[in-house]
mmCIF file of C-alpha atoms in Angstrom:
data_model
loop_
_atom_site.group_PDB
_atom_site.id
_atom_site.type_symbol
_atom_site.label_atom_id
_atom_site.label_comp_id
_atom_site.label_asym_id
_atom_site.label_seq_id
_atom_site.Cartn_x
_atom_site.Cartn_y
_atom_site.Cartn_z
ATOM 1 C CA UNK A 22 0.000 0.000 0.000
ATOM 2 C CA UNK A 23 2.747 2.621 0.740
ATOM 3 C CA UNK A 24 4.180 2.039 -2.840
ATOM 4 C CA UNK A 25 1.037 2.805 -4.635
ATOM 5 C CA UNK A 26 0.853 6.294 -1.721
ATOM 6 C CA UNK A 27 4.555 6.951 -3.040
ATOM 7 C CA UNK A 28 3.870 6.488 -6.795
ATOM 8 C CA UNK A 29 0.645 8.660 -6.309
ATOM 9 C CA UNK A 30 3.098 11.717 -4.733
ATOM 10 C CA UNK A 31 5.236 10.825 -7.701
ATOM 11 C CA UNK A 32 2.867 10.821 -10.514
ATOM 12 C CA UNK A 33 1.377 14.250 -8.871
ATOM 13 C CA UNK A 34 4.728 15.853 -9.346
ATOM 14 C CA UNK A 35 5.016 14.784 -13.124
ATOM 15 C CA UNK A 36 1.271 16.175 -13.148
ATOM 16 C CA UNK A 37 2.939 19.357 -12.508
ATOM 17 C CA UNK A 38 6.062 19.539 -14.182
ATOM 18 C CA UNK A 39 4.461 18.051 -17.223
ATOM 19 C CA UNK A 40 1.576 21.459 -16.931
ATOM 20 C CA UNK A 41 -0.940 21.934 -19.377
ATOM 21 C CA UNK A 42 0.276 18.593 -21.547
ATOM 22 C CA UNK A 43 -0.878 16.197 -18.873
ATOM 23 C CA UNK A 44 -3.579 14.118 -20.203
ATOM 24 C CA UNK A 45 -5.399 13.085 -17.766
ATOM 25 C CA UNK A 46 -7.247 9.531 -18.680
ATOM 26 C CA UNK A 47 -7.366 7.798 -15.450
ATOM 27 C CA UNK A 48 -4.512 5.420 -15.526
ATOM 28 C CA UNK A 49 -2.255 4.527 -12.146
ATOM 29 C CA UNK A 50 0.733 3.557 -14.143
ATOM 30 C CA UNK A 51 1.326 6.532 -17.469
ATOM 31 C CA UNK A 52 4.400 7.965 -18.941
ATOM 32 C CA UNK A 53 5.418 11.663 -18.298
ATOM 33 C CA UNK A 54 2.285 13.419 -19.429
ATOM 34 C CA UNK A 55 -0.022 11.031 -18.450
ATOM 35 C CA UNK A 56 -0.670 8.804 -21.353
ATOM 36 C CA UNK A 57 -1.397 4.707 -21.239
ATOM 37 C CA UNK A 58 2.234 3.083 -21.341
ATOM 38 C CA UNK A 59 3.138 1.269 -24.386
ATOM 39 C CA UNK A 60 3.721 -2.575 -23.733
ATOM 40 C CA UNK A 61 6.722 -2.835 -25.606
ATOM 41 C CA UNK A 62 8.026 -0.038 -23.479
ATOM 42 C CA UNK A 63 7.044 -1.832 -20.252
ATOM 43 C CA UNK A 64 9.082 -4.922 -21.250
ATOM 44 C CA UNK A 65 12.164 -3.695 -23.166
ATOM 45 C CA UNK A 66 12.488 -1.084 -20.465
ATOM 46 C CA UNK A 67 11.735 -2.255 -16.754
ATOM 47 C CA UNK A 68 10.709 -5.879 -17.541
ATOM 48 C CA UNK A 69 13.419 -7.281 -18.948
ATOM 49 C CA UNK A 70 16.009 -5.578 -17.151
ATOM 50 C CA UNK A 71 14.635 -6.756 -13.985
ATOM 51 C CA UNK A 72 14.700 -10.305 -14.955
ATOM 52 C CA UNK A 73 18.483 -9.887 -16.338
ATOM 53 C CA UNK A 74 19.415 -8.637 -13.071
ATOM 54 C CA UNK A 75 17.707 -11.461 -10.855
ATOM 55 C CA UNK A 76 19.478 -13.913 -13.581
ATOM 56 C CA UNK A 77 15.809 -15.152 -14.462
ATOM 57 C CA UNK A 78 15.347 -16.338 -18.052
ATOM 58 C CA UNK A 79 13.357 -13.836 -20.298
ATOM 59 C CA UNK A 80 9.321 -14.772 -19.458
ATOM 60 C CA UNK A 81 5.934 -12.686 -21.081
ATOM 61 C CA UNK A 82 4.679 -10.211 -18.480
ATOM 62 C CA UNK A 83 1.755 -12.573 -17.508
ATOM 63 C CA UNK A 84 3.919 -15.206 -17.185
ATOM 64 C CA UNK A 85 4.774 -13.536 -13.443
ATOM 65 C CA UNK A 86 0.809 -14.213 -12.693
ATOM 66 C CA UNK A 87 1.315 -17.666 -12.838
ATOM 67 C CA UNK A 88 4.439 -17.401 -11.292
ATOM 68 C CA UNK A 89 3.456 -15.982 -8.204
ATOM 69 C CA UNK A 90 0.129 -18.459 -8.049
ATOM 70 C CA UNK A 91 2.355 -21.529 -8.505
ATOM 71 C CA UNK A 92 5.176 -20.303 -5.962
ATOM 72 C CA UNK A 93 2.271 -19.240 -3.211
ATOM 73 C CA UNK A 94 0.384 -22.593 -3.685
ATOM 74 C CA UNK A 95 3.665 -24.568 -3.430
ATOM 75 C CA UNK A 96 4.262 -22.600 0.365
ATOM 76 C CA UNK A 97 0.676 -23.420 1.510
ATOM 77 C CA UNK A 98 -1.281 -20.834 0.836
ATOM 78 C CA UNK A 99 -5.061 -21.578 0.607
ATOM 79 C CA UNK A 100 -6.116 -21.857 -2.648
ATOM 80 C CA UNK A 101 -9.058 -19.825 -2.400
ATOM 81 C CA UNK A 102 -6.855 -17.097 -1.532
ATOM 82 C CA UNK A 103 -4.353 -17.801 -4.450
ATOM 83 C CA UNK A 104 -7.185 -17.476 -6.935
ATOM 84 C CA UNK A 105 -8.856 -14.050 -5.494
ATOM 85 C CA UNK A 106 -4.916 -12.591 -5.676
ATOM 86 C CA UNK A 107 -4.201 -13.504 -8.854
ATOM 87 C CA UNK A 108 -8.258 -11.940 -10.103
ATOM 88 C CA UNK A 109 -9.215 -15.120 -11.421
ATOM 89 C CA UNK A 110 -12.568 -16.126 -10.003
ATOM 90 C CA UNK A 111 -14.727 -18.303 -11.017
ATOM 91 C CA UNK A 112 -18.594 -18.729 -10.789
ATOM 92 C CA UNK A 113 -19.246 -22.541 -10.314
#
């Protein structure tokens, strides 16, 4: 929770040093002036990297979904819990 108060302060000071070419559109995660990020971007810039630097092979984006799913699972974590985390419910 802190990180998403932190990136909020952040993003409110971009607001204002990007001035009248902010755009607005609703978005917690945007570039400078406030437009949707470009997926490319996203993994060619901070995905990738990140991976490199752990020494983790190169994986899709929603890979890290299942990731985290199959690594919480395999430490006991109720599944129930596991599926409401990762936003995939189900009606039965």
């Amino acid at each position: 929770m802190f990180a998403l108060k932190r990136h909020k302060t952040g993003q409110g000071k971009e607001r204002l040093r990007a001035g009248e070419v902010w755009q607005d559109r609703g978005p917690v995660f945007t570039t400078e002036i406030g437009t949707h990020l470009d997926p490319s971007n996203v993994r060619n810039r901070s995905l990738y990297p990140v991976l490199e630097k752990a020494g983790l092979p190169r994986i899709r984006f929603h890979d890290l979904r299942h990731t985290c799913a199959t690594l919480l699972l395999a430490q006991g974590v109720h599944p129930k819990f596991v599926q409401a985390n990762s936003g995939t419910t189900r009606s039965a």
